[in-house]
């Protein structure tokens, strides 16, 4: 099973630039082009939040138009730049989304790997929160299939990255989430967005990964008093490849066209 993982496209209305500088729509179109050229094709596409930038109806309408190009099923969760009810309405045809409340869901009919989506967004805020209701839901959901290989997807990572400007807006309640995950060894990865960078760390007895944005990268400035900044670095996506004999292998895949292929390796 091949699972493509995108995040944080920050789509704008047609003709409008992200932050007035960057064509996030064109960069997301390039990401979709890259997916379309993959061989074999992904069986599933995950999107871990910040689909749009301001949560407007016009942005979501344009997002659905762009996403119509996907041939594989899409599983998406909101980020802090999304508006939860507008997001729910945009994907009203996705039967796994709940009709009310947080947009948690679990999907197990797309292949051997189960996808558990955790909506940790706090409406009107930029940080996330793994609250008691999310904890109760996740415990019950993971308990229901204790031996099925599982990916947990969420927007804000429940860790500190070392980048002070983004760590102020991480997911709170990370220690409780880590304790819960240690009781569920079937969780192969925790997949996050939000940071606009690739990171990997041990968390809750498994691996936690963040995927780069398809648009800009938050500057890797690790000094505690560093000024916040972003760069237009090469965007990337992740490919999670599940095989029974090998388990899950995750690949970091730059988006774009590059010199090659050459006849050496």
Coordinates of N, CA, C and O in Angstrom, one line a residue, residues 30-31 34 235-236 253-258:
X30 N 1.7 22.0 -8.7 CA 2.9 21.3 -9.0 C 3.0 20.0 -8.2 O 3.5 18.9 -8.7
X31 N 2.5 20.1 -7.0 CA 2.5 18.9 -6.1 C 1.6 17.8 -6.7 O 1.9 16.6 -6.7
X34 N 3.1 16.2 -9.6 CA 4.1 15.2 -9.1 C 3.5 13.9 -8.7 O 3.9 12.8 -9.1
X235 N 9.8 22.4 -2.1 CA 8.7 21.8 -1.4 C 8.9 20.3 -1.5 O 9.6 19.8 -2.3
X236 N 8.1 19.5 -0.7 CA 8.3 18.1 -0.7 C 7.0 17.5 -0.1 O 6.1 18.1 0.5
X253 N 10.1 13.1 -0.4 CA 10.1 13.2 -1.9 C 10.1 14.7 -2.3 O 9.0 15.3 -2.1
X254 N 11.2 15.3 -2.7 CA 11.1 16.6 -3.3 C 10.2 16.7 -4.4 O 10.1 15.8 -5.3
X255 N 9.5 17.9 -4.5 CA 8.5 18.1 -5.6 C 9.2 18.9 -6.7 O 9.8 20.0 -6.4
X256 N 9.1 18.5 -7.9 CA 9.6 19.2 -9.0 C 10.3 18.3 -10.0 O 10.3 17.1 -9.9
X257 N 11.0 19.0 -11.0 CA 11.8 18.2 -12.0 C 13.2 18.5 -11.7 O 13.6 19.6 -11.5
X258 N 14.0 17.5 -11.8 CA 15.4 17.5 -11.5 C 16.3 16.8 -12.5 O 15.8 16.0 -13.3

